[in-house]
Coordinates of C-alpha atoms in Angstrom, one line a residue:
Chain A
M938 CA 5.2 15.5 -22.1
K939 CA 3.2 15.1 -18.9
V940 CA 1.8 11.8 -17.8
L941 CA -0.7 11.3 -15.0
L942 CA -1.3 8.0 -13.2
M943 CA -5.0 7.6 -12.4
G944 CA -6.9 4.6 -11.0
H945 CA -8.7 3.2 -8.0
P946 CA -7.1 3.0 -4.6
N947 CA -4.6 0.1 -4.1
V948 CA -4.3 -0.9 -7.8
G949 CA -0.5 -0.2 -7.9
K950 CA -0.1 3.3 -9.2
S951 CA 2.7 4.1 -6.8
V952 CA 4.5 0.9 -7.7
F953 CA 4.4 2.0 -11.4
F954 CA 5.6 5.5 -10.3
N955 CA 8.6 4.2 -8.4
R956 CA 9.6 1.8 -11.1
L957 CA 9.4 4.4 -13.8
T958 CA 11.0 7.3 -12.1
G959 CA 13.2 5.6 -9.6
A960 CA 11.4 7.6 -6.9
N961 CA 10.7 6.4 -3.4
V962 CA 7.0 7.0 -2.7
T963 CA 5.4 4.6 -0.1
E964 CA 3.9 1.4 -1.5
S965 CA 1.6 -0.7 0.7
N966 CA -1.2 -3.2 0.4
Y967 CA -4.0 -1.0 1.6
P968 CA -6.2 1.6 -0.1
G969 CA -5.3 5.1 0.9
T970 CA -1.5 4.8 1.1
T971 CA -1.0 7.8 -1.2
V972 CA -2.8 10.9 0.0
D973 CA -0.8 13.6 -1.9
F974 CA 0.6 13.9 -5.4
T975 CA 4.2 13.4 -6.3
K976 CA 6.0 14.4 -9.5
G977 CA 8.9 12.5 -11.0
Y978 CA 10.8 12.5 -14.2
M979 CA 11.6 9.8 -16.8
K980 CA 12.7 9.5 -20.4
I981 CA 10.2 8.3 -23.0
G982 CA 11.8 7.6 -26.4
G983 CA 14.6 10.1 -25.7
E984 CA 12.2 12.8 -24.6
D985 CA 11.9 14.1 -21.1
A986 CA 8.6 13.4 -19.5
E987 CA 7.0 14.3 -16.1
L988 CA 5.1 11.6 -14.4
I989 CA 2.6 12.4 -11.6
D990 CA 1.4 10.0 -9.0
V991 CA -1.9 10.8 -7.3
P992 CA -4.1 9.2 -4.6
G993 CA -6.5 6.6 -5.9
T994 CA -10.0 7.7 -6.7
F995 CA -13.2 5.7 -7.6
S996 CA -14.6 8.4 -9.8
L997 CA -14.2 12.0 -10.8
D998 CA -16.7 12.9 -8.2
P999 CA -14.4 12.9 -5.1
K1000 CA -15.7 11.6 -1.8
D1001 CA -12.7 12.5 0.4
K1002 CA -9.8 14.9 0.5
A1003 CA -7.3 12.4 -1.0
E1004 CA -9.6 11.9 -4.0
E1005 CA -10.0 15.7 -4.3
V1006 CA -6.2 15.9 -4.8
A1007 CA -6.4 13.3 -7.7
V1008 CA -9.3 15.0 -9.5
A1009 CA -7.8 18.4 -9.1
M1010 CA -4.5 17.2 -10.6
L1011 CA -6.4 15.9 -13.6
H1012 CA -8.3 19.1 -14.1
E1013 CA -5.3 21.4 -13.5
N1014 CA -3.2 19.6 -16.2
K1015 CA -5.3 19.7 -19.3
D1016 CA -2.3 18.7 -21.4
V1017 CA -1.6 15.3 -19.7
K1018 CA -1.7 11.8 -21.1
V1019 CA -3.3 9.5 -18.6
I1020 CA -2.2 6.1 -17.7
C1021 CA -5.3 4.6 -16.2
V1022 CA -4.4 1.7 -13.9
I1023 CA -7.1 -0.9 -13.6
D1024 CA -7.2 -4.0 -11.3
A1025 CA -7.5 -6.8 -14.0
S1026 CA -9.8 -8.8 -11.7
K1027 CA -12.1 -5.8 -11.3
I1028 CA -12.3 -4.4 -14.8
E1029 CA -15.8 -3.1 -14.9
R1030 CA -15.5 -0.5 -12.2
G1031 CA -12.0 0.4 -13.5
V1032 CA -13.5 1.1 -16.9
Y1033 CA -16.1 3.3 -15.2
L1034 CA -13.3 5.7 -14.2
A1035 CA -11.6 5.3 -17.6
L1036 CA -14.8 6.3 -19.4
E1037 CA -15.2 9.3 -17.2
I1038 CA -11.7 10.5 -18.0
L1039 CA -12.1 9.7 -21.7
E1040 CA -15.4 11.7 -21.8
E1041 CA -13.3 14.7 -20.7
G1042 CA -11.1 14.3 -23.8
Y1043 CA -7.9 13.1 -22.2
P1044 CA -5.6 10.8 -24.2
M1045 CA -5.1 7.5 -22.4
V1046 CA -3.5 4.1 -22.2
I1047 CA -4.9 1.5 -19.9
A1048 CA -2.8 -0.8 -17.7
L1049 CA -4.6 -4.0 -16.7
N1050 CA -2.5 -4.4 -13.6
M1051 CA -2.2 -7.5 -11.3
W1052 CA -2.7 -9.5 -14.5
D1053 CA -1.2 -12.5 -12.7
A1054 CA -3.9 -12.4 -10.0
A1055 CA -6.6 -12.3 -12.7
V1056 CA -5.1 -15.3 -14.4
D1057 CA -5.0 -17.2 -11.1
K1058 CA -8.7 -16.4 -10.7
N1059 CA -9.4 -17.8 -14.1
I1060 CA -10.6 -14.5 -15.4
R1061 CA -10.0 -14.3 -19.2
I1062 CA -9.9 -10.9 -20.9
D1063 CA -10.0 -10.4 -24.6
I1064 CA -7.4 -7.6 -24.8
N1065 CA -7.7 -7.1 -28.5
N1066 CA -11.4 -6.7 -28.4
L1067 CA -11.2 -4.4 -25.4
Q1068 CA -8.7 -2.2 -27.3
R1069 CA -10.9 -2.2 -30.4
I1070 CA -14.0 -1.1 -28.5
L1071 CA -12.3 1.6 -26.4
G1072 CA -10.0 2.8 -29.1
V1073 CA -7.1 3.2 -26.7
P1074 CA -4.0 0.9 -26.0
V1075 CA -4.7 -1.7 -23.3
V1076 CA -1.6 -3.5 -21.8
P1077 CA -1.6 -6.3 -19.3
T1078 CA 0.9 -5.6 -16.5
V1079 CA 2.3 -6.9 -13.3
A1080 CA 3.8 -3.7 -11.8
I1081 CA 5.5 -5.4 -8.9
S1082 CA 7.6 -7.6 -11.2
G1083 CA 7.8 -5.0 -14.0
E1084 CA 6.0 -7.2 -16.6
G1085 CA 4.4 -5.2 -19.3
I1086 CA 5.8 -1.8 -18.2
K1087 CA 8.0 -1.3 -21.2
E1088 CA 5.1 -2.0 -23.6
L1089 CA 2.9 0.3 -21.6
I1090 CA 5.3 3.2 -21.9
S1091 CA 6.1 2.5 -25.6
R1092 CA 2.4 2.7 -26.4
L1093 CA 1.9 6.1 -24.7
K1094 CA 2.5 7.6 -28.1
E1095 CA -0.6 5.9 -29.5
A1096 CA -2.7 7.5 -26.8
K1097 CA -5.1 10.0 -28.3
P1098 CA -8.5 11.4 -27.3
V1099 CA -11.4 9.2 -28.4
E1100 CA -15.1 10.0 -29.0
I1101 CA -17.5 8.3 -26.6
E1102 CA -19.9 7.9 -29.6
D1103 CA -17.3 5.7 -31.2
I1104 CA -17.0 3.6 -28.1
I1105 CA -20.7 3.2 -28.0
K1106 CA -20.8 2.2 -31.6
N1107 CA -18.0 -0.3 -31.2
A1108 CA -19.8 -1.8 -28.3
G1109 CA -22.9 -2.2 -30.3
G1110 CA -25.0 0.7 -29.1
L1111 CA -26.7 1.5 -25.8
T1112 CA -29.8 -0.2 -24.6
Chain B
M626 CA -20.1 13.9 -25.0
K627 CA -20.9 13.1 -21.4
L628 CA -22.8 10.0 -20.3
T629 CA -25.2 9.7 -17.4
I630 CA -24.2 7.3 -14.7
D631 CA -26.8 4.8 -16.0
Q632 CA -25.6 5.1 -19.6
R633 CA -22.0 4.5 -18.4
W634 CA -22.9 1.4 -16.6
D635 CA -25.0 0.2 -19.5
L636 CA -22.0 0.7 -21.8
I637 CA -19.7 -1.1 -19.4
D638 CA -22.1 -4.0 -19.3
K639 CA -21.9 -4.3 -23.1
I640 CA -18.1 -4.0 -23.1
A641 CA -17.7 -6.6 -20.3
K642 CA -20.0 -9.1 -22.0
Q643 CA -17.8 -9.0 -25.1
T644 CA -14.4 -9.1 -23.5
I645 CA -14.4 -10.9 -20.1
T646 CA -15.1 -14.5 -19.3
F647 CA -15.1 -15.7 -15.8
G648 CA -13.8 -19.3 -15.4
E649 CA -14.4 -21.5 -12.4
Y650 CA -12.9 -20.1 -9.3
R651 CA -11.5 -22.3 -6.6
H652 CA -11.3 -21.2 -3.0
T653 CA -7.7 -21.1 -1.9
L654 CA -6.0 -21.3 1.4
K655 CA -5.3 -17.6 1.1
D656 CA -9.0 -16.8 0.8
A657 CA -9.7 -19.0 3.8
N658 CA -7.1 -17.0 5.8
G659 CA -8.6 -13.8 4.6
E660 CA -12.0 -14.8 5.9
L661 CA -10.8 -16.1 9.2
T662 CA -9.1 -12.8 10.0
I663 CA -12.2 -10.7 9.1
K664 CA -15.1 -12.5 10.7
P665 CA -15.5 -11.2 14.2
F666 CA -15.7 -14.6 15.9
T667 CA -12.2 -15.6 14.8
G668 CA -11.0 -12.2 13.7
I669 CA -11.1 -10.4 17.0
P670 CA -9.0 -13.0 18.9
I671 CA -6.6 -13.0 16.0
A672 CA -6.4 -9.2 16.1
I673 CA -5.7 -9.2 19.8
A674 CA -3.0 -11.8 19.3
V675 CA -1.5 -9.7 16.5
M676 CA -1.4 -6.6 18.6
Y677 CA 0.0 -8.4 21.5
A678 CA 2.7 -9.9 19.4
F679 CA 3.5 -6.5 18.0
W680 CA 3.7 -5.1 21.5
S681 CA 6.0 -7.8 22.9
I682 CA 8.3 -7.9 19.9
F683 CA 8.6 -4.1 20.1
G684 CA 9.4 -4.2 23.8
S685 CA 11.9 -7.0 23.7
F686 CA 13.7 -5.8 20.6
A687 CA 14.0 -2.2 21.8
G688 CA 14.9 -3.4 25.3
F689 CA 17.6 -5.7 24.0
F690 CA 19.4 -3.0 22.1
T691 CA 18.9 -0.2 24.5
D692 CA 19.6 -1.9 27.9
G693 CA 21.9 -4.5 26.5
F694 CA 24.1 -2.3 24.5
F695 CA 23.4 1.5 24.4
V696 CA 23.0 2.1 28.1
R697 CA 26.4 0.5 28.7
L698 CA 28.0 2.3 25.8
F699 CA 26.7 5.7 26.9
D700 CA 26.9 5.5 30.7
A701 CA 30.1 3.6 31.0
Y702 CA 32.2 5.0 28.2
W703 CA 30.7 8.0 26.4
L704 CA 29.6 10.0 29.5
P705 CA 32.8 9.6 31.6
W706 CA 34.9 10.3 28.5
L707 CA 33.1 13.5 27.7
Q708 CA 33.1 14.6 31.3
E709 CA 36.8 14.1 31.2
V710 CA 37.7 15.8 27.9
F711 CA 35.2 18.6 27.6
P712 CA 36.7 21.8 28.9
G713 CA 35.3 24.1 31.5
Q714 CA 33.7 21.8 34.0
G715 CA 31.1 23.6 36.0
G716 CA 30.7 26.3 33.5
W717 CA 27.5 27.1 31.6
L718 CA 28.6 25.6 28.2
Y719 CA 29.7 22.4 30.0
A720 CA 26.4 22.2 31.7
I721 CA 24.5 22.6 28.5
M722 CA 26.6 20.3 26.3
V723 CA 27.7 17.7 28.7
D724 CA 26.5 17.6 32.3
A725 CA 24.5 20.0 34.4
G726 CA 25.5 17.9 37.4
G727 CA 24.0 18.4 40.8
I728 CA 24.8 19.8 44.2
E729 CA 25.5 17.3 47.0
G730 CA 26.5 18.4 50.4
G731 CA 27.3 21.8 49.0
E732 CA 29.6 20.4 46.4
F733 CA 29.3 20.2 42.6
V734 CA 29.1 16.5 41.5
L735 CA 28.9 15.0 38.1
S736 CA 26.0 12.8 37.0
D737 CA 26.6 9.1 36.7
N738 CA 24.2 8.4 33.8
C739 CA 23.1 10.0 30.6
L740 CA 19.5 10.7 31.7
E741 CA 20.5 12.8 34.7
S742 CA 23.2 14.7 33.0
F743 CA 20.8 16.8 30.8
G744 CA 23.6 17.7 28.3
V745 CA 23.0 18.0 24.6
L746 CA 25.8 15.5 23.7
T747 CA 24.9 13.1 26.6
S748 CA 21.2 13.1 27.3
G749 CA 20.3 14.3 23.8
L750 CA 22.3 11.7 21.9
F751 CA 21.5 8.9 24.3
V752 CA 17.7 9.5 24.0
A753 CA 17.9 9.9 20.2
I754 CA 20.2 7.1 19.3
G755 CA 20.3 4.8 22.3
V756 CA 16.6 4.7 23.1
V757 CA 14.5 5.9 20.3
L758 CA 16.4 4.6 17.3
P759 CA 16.0 0.9 18.2
A760 CA 12.3 1.5 19.0
I761 CA 11.5 3.1 15.7
V762 CA 13.4 0.5 13.7
I763 CA 11.4 -2.3 15.1
F764 CA 8.2 -0.4 15.0
Y765 CA 8.5 0.5 11.3
L766 CA 9.7 -3.0 10.4
M767 CA 6.5 -4.5 11.9
L768 CA 4.3 -1.8 10.6
A769 CA 5.6 -2.3 7.1
L770 CA 4.9 -6.0 7.4
L771 CA 1.3 -5.4 8.5
E772 CA 0.9 -2.9 5.7
D773 CA 2.3 -5.0 2.9
I774 CA 0.6 -8.2 3.9
G775 CA -2.7 -6.4 3.8
Y776 CA -3.8 -6.7 7.4
M777 CA -4.7 -3.0 8.0
P778 CA -8.0 -3.0 6.2
R779 CA -9.1 -6.1 8.1
L780 CA -8.3 -4.5 11.4
A781 CA -10.4 -1.5 10.1
V782 CA -13.4 -3.7 9.5
L783 CA -13.1 -5.3 12.9
I784 CA -12.9 -2.1 14.9
D785 CA -15.6 -0.3 12.8
T786 CA -18.4 -0.5 15.3
M787 CA -16.3 0.8 18.1
L788 CA -15.0 3.8 16.2
H789 CA -18.5 4.8 15.1
K790 CA -19.2 5.7 18.7
I791 CA -16.7 8.5 18.4
G792 CA -17.9 9.8 15.1
L793 CA -15.3 7.9 13.0
H794 CA -15.3 4.6 11.3
G795 CA -13.1 1.6 10.9
Y796 CA -10.7 3.2 8.5
A797 CA -9.7 5.7 11.1
I798 CA -7.5 2.9 12.4
V799 CA -5.1 3.8 9.6
P800 CA -4.2 7.4 10.8
T801 CA -4.3 6.1 14.4
I802 CA -1.8 3.4 13.8
L803 CA 0.4 5.6 11.6
S804 CA 0.4 8.1 14.5
L805 CA 1.8 5.5 16.8
G806 CA 4.9 5.7 14.7
C807 CA 4.8 9.5 14.2
N808 CA 1.9 11.9 14.4
V809 CA 3.1 13.7 11.2
P810 CA 2.1 11.1 8.6
G811 CA -0.9 10.4 10.8
V812 CA -2.2 13.9 10.3
T813 CA -1.8 13.6 6.5
A814 CA -3.6 10.2 6.5
T815 CA -6.7 11.9 7.9
R816 CA -7.4 12.8 4.2
I817 CA -8.8 9.4 3.6
L818 CA -11.8 10.3 5.9
E819 CA -14.8 11.6 4.1
T820 CA -16.2 14.6 6.0
K821 CA -14.7 17.6 7.7
K822 CA -16.2 16.5 10.9
Q823 CA -14.4 13.2 10.8
R824 CA -11.1 14.7 9.8
F825 CA -11.4 17.3 12.6
I826 CA -12.2 14.7 15.3
M827 CA -9.4 12.4 14.0
M828 CA -6.8 15.1 13.8
T829 CA -7.6 16.4 17.3
L830 CA -7.7 13.0 18.9
L831 CA -4.5 11.9 17.5
A832 CA -2.6 15.1 18.2
I833 CA -3.8 14.9 21.9
F834 CA -4.0 11.2 22.7
I835 CA -1.7 9.1 20.5
P836 CA 1.8 8.9 21.8
C837 CA 4.4 8.6 19.0
G838 CA 6.9 5.7 18.6
A839 CA 9.7 7.8 20.0
Q840 CA 7.7 8.5 23.2
I841 CA 6.6 4.9 23.6
G842 CA 10.3 3.9 23.1
I843 CA 11.5 6.1 25.9
M844 CA 8.7 5.2 28.2
Q845 CA 9.5 1.5 27.7
D846 CA 13.0 2.2 28.8
V847 CA 12.7 4.7 31.7
I848 CA 9.3 3.9 33.2
P849 CA 8.4 0.4 32.0
G850 CA 6.3 -0.3 35.1
L851 CA 4.1 2.7 34.7
M852 CA 3.7 2.7 30.9
G853 CA 0.6 0.5 31.0
W854 CA -1.3 3.0 33.2
I855 CA -0.2 5.9 31.0
L856 CA -1.4 4.2 27.9
L857 CA -4.6 3.2 29.6
Y858 CA -5.3 6.8 30.5
L859 CA -4.6 7.9 26.9
I860 CA -6.8 5.2 25.4
I861 CA -9.7 6.1 27.7
G862 CA -9.2 9.8 27.0
Y863 CA -9.3 9.0 23.2
F864 CA -12.7 7.4 23.6
I865 CA -14.2 9.8 26.2
F866 CA -13.3 12.9 24.3
G867 CA -14.0 11.3 20.9
Y868 CA -17.5 10.6 22.2
I869 CA -18.0 14.2 23.4
L870 CA -16.6 15.6 20.1
N871 CA -18.9 13.4 18.1
K872 CA -21.8 15.0 20.1
I873 CA -20.8 18.6 19.7
V874 CA -19.0 18.9 16.3
P875 CA -21.6 19.5 13.6
G876 CA -21.5 17.4 10.4
K877 CA -21.9 13.9 9.2
A878 CA -20.1 10.7 10.0
P879 CA -20.9 8.5 7.1
E880 CA -20.4 4.7 6.9
F881 CA -17.4 3.6 4.9
L882 CA -17.0 1.3 2.0
I883 CA -13.7 -0.4 1.7
D884 CA -12.0 -2.9 -0.6
V885 CA -10.4 -5.4 1.5
P886 CA -7.4 -6.4 -0.6
P887 CA -6.2 -10.0 -0.7
Y888 CA -3.3 -11.0 1.5
R889 CA -0.1 -10.5 -0.5
R890 CA 3.4 -11.8 0.2
P891 CA 5.4 -8.8 1.3
M892 CA 8.4 -8.0 -0.8
L893 CA 11.6 -7.7 1.2
S894 CA 12.9 -4.9 -1.0
N895 CA 9.8 -2.8 -0.3
I896 CA 9.9 -3.4 3.4
G897 CA 13.6 -2.5 3.5
K898 CA 13.0 0.6 1.5
K899 CA 10.2 1.8 3.8
V900 CA 12.1 1.1 7.0
W901 CA 15.2 2.8 5.6
G902 CA 13.2 5.8 4.5
R903 CA 11.9 6.2 8.1
I904 CA 15.3 5.9 9.6
A905 CA 16.8 8.4 7.2
G906 CA 14.0 10.8 8.0
F907 CA 14.7 10.2 11.7
F908 CA 18.4 11.2 11.4
K909 CA 17.6 14.2 9.3
V910 CA 14.6 15.6 11.2
A911 CA 14.3 14.0 14.7
I912 CA 17.9 14.0 15.9
P913 CA 18.5 17.7 15.2
F914 CA 15.2 18.5 17.1
V915 CA 16.2 16.3 20.1
L916 CA 19.6 18.1 20.3
L917 CA 18.0 21.5 19.8
G918 CA 15.4 20.7 22.5
A919 CA 18.1 19.6 24.9
A920 CA 20.0 22.8 24.2
I921 CA 17.1 25.1 24.7
V922 CA 16.1 23.5 27.9
G923 CA 19.7 23.6 29.0
V924 CA 20.0 27.3 28.2
L925 CA 16.6 28.1 30.0
Y926 CA 17.8 26.3 33.1
Q927 CA 21.0 28.2 33.1
L928 CA 19.1 31.5 32.7
G929 CA 16.8 30.6 35.5
V930 CA 13.8 30.8 33.3
I931 CA 12.6 27.3 34.1
R932 CA 12.8 27.8 37.8
F933 CA 10.9 31.1 37.4
L934 CA 8.2 29.4 35.3
G935 CA 8.0 26.5 37.7
D936 CA 7.5 28.9 40.6
A937 CA 5.0 31.1 38.8
L938 CA 2.9 28.1 37.6
A939 CA 3.3 26.1 40.8
P940 CA -0.3 26.6 41.9
V941 CA -1.4 25.1 38.6
F942 CA 1.1 22.3 38.6
V943 CA 0.9 21.4 42.3
G944 CA -2.7 22.5 43.0
W945 CA -4.6 21.4 39.9
F946 CA -2.6 18.6 38.3
G947 CA -0.8 17.4 41.5
V948 CA 2.7 17.2 39.9
P949 CA 5.9 18.8 41.1
K950 CA 6.6 22.3 39.8
E951 CA 9.9 21.0 38.2
T952 CA 7.6 19.5 35.5
A953 CA 7.8 22.9 33.8
G954 CA 11.2 22.1 32.2
P955 CA 10.2 18.9 30.5
L956 CA 6.9 20.5 29.3
I957 CA 9.0 23.1 27.4
A958 CA 11.2 20.3 25.9
A959 CA 7.9 18.6 24.9
F960 CA 7.2 21.4 22.4
L961 CA 10.1 20.0 20.4
R962 CA 10.3 16.4 21.3
K963 CA 8.1 14.3 23.5
D964 CA 10.8 11.6 23.9
L965 CA 13.2 14.1 25.4
A966 CA 10.5 15.4 27.7
V967 CA 9.8 12.0 29.1
A968 CA 13.5 11.3 29.6
Q969 CA 13.8 14.6 31.5
L970 CA 10.7 13.8 33.6
S971 CA 12.0 10.4 34.5
V972 CA 14.9 11.8 36.7
I973 CA 12.7 14.3 38.6
E974 CA 11.9 13.2 42.1
M975 CA 8.2 12.3 42.4
T976 CA 5.8 9.6 43.4
E977 CA 4.7 7.0 40.9
Y978 CA 1.2 8.5 40.5
Q979 CA 2.7 11.9 39.9
M980 CA 4.9 10.4 37.2
I981 CA 1.9 8.8 35.5
T982 CA 0.1 12.2 35.6
A983 CA 3.1 14.1 34.4
V984 CA 3.8 11.8 31.5
V985 CA 0.1 11.9 30.5
L986 CA 0.3 15.7 30.6
V987 CA 3.4 15.7 28.4
S988 CA 1.5 13.6 25.9
I989 CA -1.7 15.5 25.8
Y990 CA -0.7 19.1 26.4
F991 CA 0.6 20.1 23.0
P992 CA 1.6 18.3 19.8
C993 CA 5.3 18.5 19.0
V994 CA 6.3 21.2 16.6
A995 CA 6.5 18.9 13.6
T996 CA 2.9 17.7 14.1
F997 CA 1.8 21.3 14.7
A998 CA 3.3 22.4 11.4
M999 CA 1.6 19.6 9.6
M1000 CA -1.8 20.4 11.1
L1001 CA -1.3 24.0 10.1
K1002 CA -0.7 22.8 6.5
E1003 CA -4.0 20.9 6.6
G1004 CA -6.0 24.0 7.5
W1005 CA -5.6 26.7 10.2
K1006 CA -9.2 26.7 11.2
E1007 CA -9.0 23.1 12.1
L1008 CA -5.8 23.7 13.9
L1009 CA -7.3 26.5 16.0
G1010 CA -10.3 24.3 16.8
A1011 CA -8.0 21.5 17.8
M1012 CA -6.0 23.8 20.0
A1013 CA -9.2 25.0 21.7
V1014 CA -10.2 21.4 22.4
L1015 CA -6.7 20.6 23.6
T1016 CA -6.7 23.4 26.2
V1017 CA -10.0 22.2 27.6
V1018 CA -8.8 18.5 27.6
V1019 CA -5.5 19.3 29.3
F1020 CA -7.3 21.1 32.2
A1021 CA -10.3 18.8 32.4
Y1022 CA -8.5 15.5 32.0
G1023 CA -5.4 16.5 33.9
G1024 CA -7.6 17.6 36.8
L1025 CA -9.7 14.4 36.5
I1026 CA -6.6 12.2 36.7
H1027 CA -5.4 14.1 39.8
L1028 CA -8.9 13.7 41.3
I1029 CA -8.9 9.9 40.6
G1030 CA -5.5 9.8 42.3
I1031 CA -6.9 11.6 45.4
L1032 CA -9.9 9.3 45.5
L1033 CA -7.6 6.3 45.3
G1034 CA -5.4 7.7 48.0
V1035 CA -2.3 7.8 45.8
A1036 CA -2.0 11.4 45.0

């Protein structure tokens, strides 16, 4: 199995990557820390899996060379499952990227990362409803302390491609 | 099915309405701090204070370990001991590995410190471990702190207007600051810039004008009084040639959008990991290069190549740049390591202004081999372009610095 970490810059992808693979890629608190991809290995339910960390990207329409690396990795690996990392306090634009990836037919789980910060900001998110609408597993996480990571990985097996039409239907149709 | 951008946002709107509720948000102390450091009126003085603190902690920490400990260890114990036990005093191997010595009154005499000895095991090890190691430890410790707290993006916003003048934007501060540690990650970090033009300007400027941590560390130790002038010349060059490049390189220099992250408490484990990673890399890559550089220069001295080059290029060195022809040796070392080159320059007899010029030349004339390799990886066309700019800059700026010296009556 191949798993790709996608998400906006500075949402914690590299923190996930280091935690899951025991690797040592640089983690910092500024967008653009990761500018190249790194592969690492881990076990998921006894099975070997390859995990790929890529630079953050706002959309699948790259605006700089680092984003190009991310989009190219997604397109070169048609058989990956995507962990889409979203900043829980900035869900809307994170979902934009998630939708783009889902439209291309990739199976996905969503990590709502920095969940603690969203709670501090009094942002409430109805996880169950979000899962129902999107049709993919959604897991609140705090990558830096490891909260939610186990659940995130265990739910990778539920990740499957979803039809955008279904998402539209679940959301109550477009305007 | 693919959605249009409008449909996608429409859908997100629907989803958000059903799943997210925003409660009341109270302004916290952290937010207040965040704003104070980004609004120009308060942010710029704070940025200056932060940079000054960075600088003085760097200087005092590195100085404490180098002067207080390593200089004594190397000059009083290591050097005399090696001079004693290494066989073949006066021979070529001895000269390369331990001490090239000097001739005084027609007699061979040994050097009395590790900078003058020029040996692989003396000068080479002293520069790498005694001078540069403490400098990079403290540099990366403080850099990791700034990175993890979340200060870098704020600095980027503050310096944005200034960097637009040279075709870049605020976020170019990230490759610039990373380059102050080592130009290699600086080159890779240019990928966060949007256009080819910006990447080219950034890569060229940092390869020419940004001295790495190792070089700053050695300057701090061997020519502390002149370092200010050298850095000033480099910063002025960065802006002058950035301004010119912006005018002549075709392409766009767009505005940047950036998420300024909230301040976060740095995690000790992460800081430790990053600093340790740097030090490990230094031992694996830098130290072998320093030793190799010392060996190559030693061999070339023994073979007379450096004297030959110095004599052949004397008109350029003396006439155009106004530096002694002995500068040829360090310039060869600078291909491999700039820190070693500065160490070798520091023991050559010359005036202060010649020293300033020579060190500026060592900085700008060619990136070290590791940076060169990384630039090649990012694209050979850009590399060729950068080399062309570099050649022009070396002669134009080197000559200009000489001219300024002549006008000031110091050269």
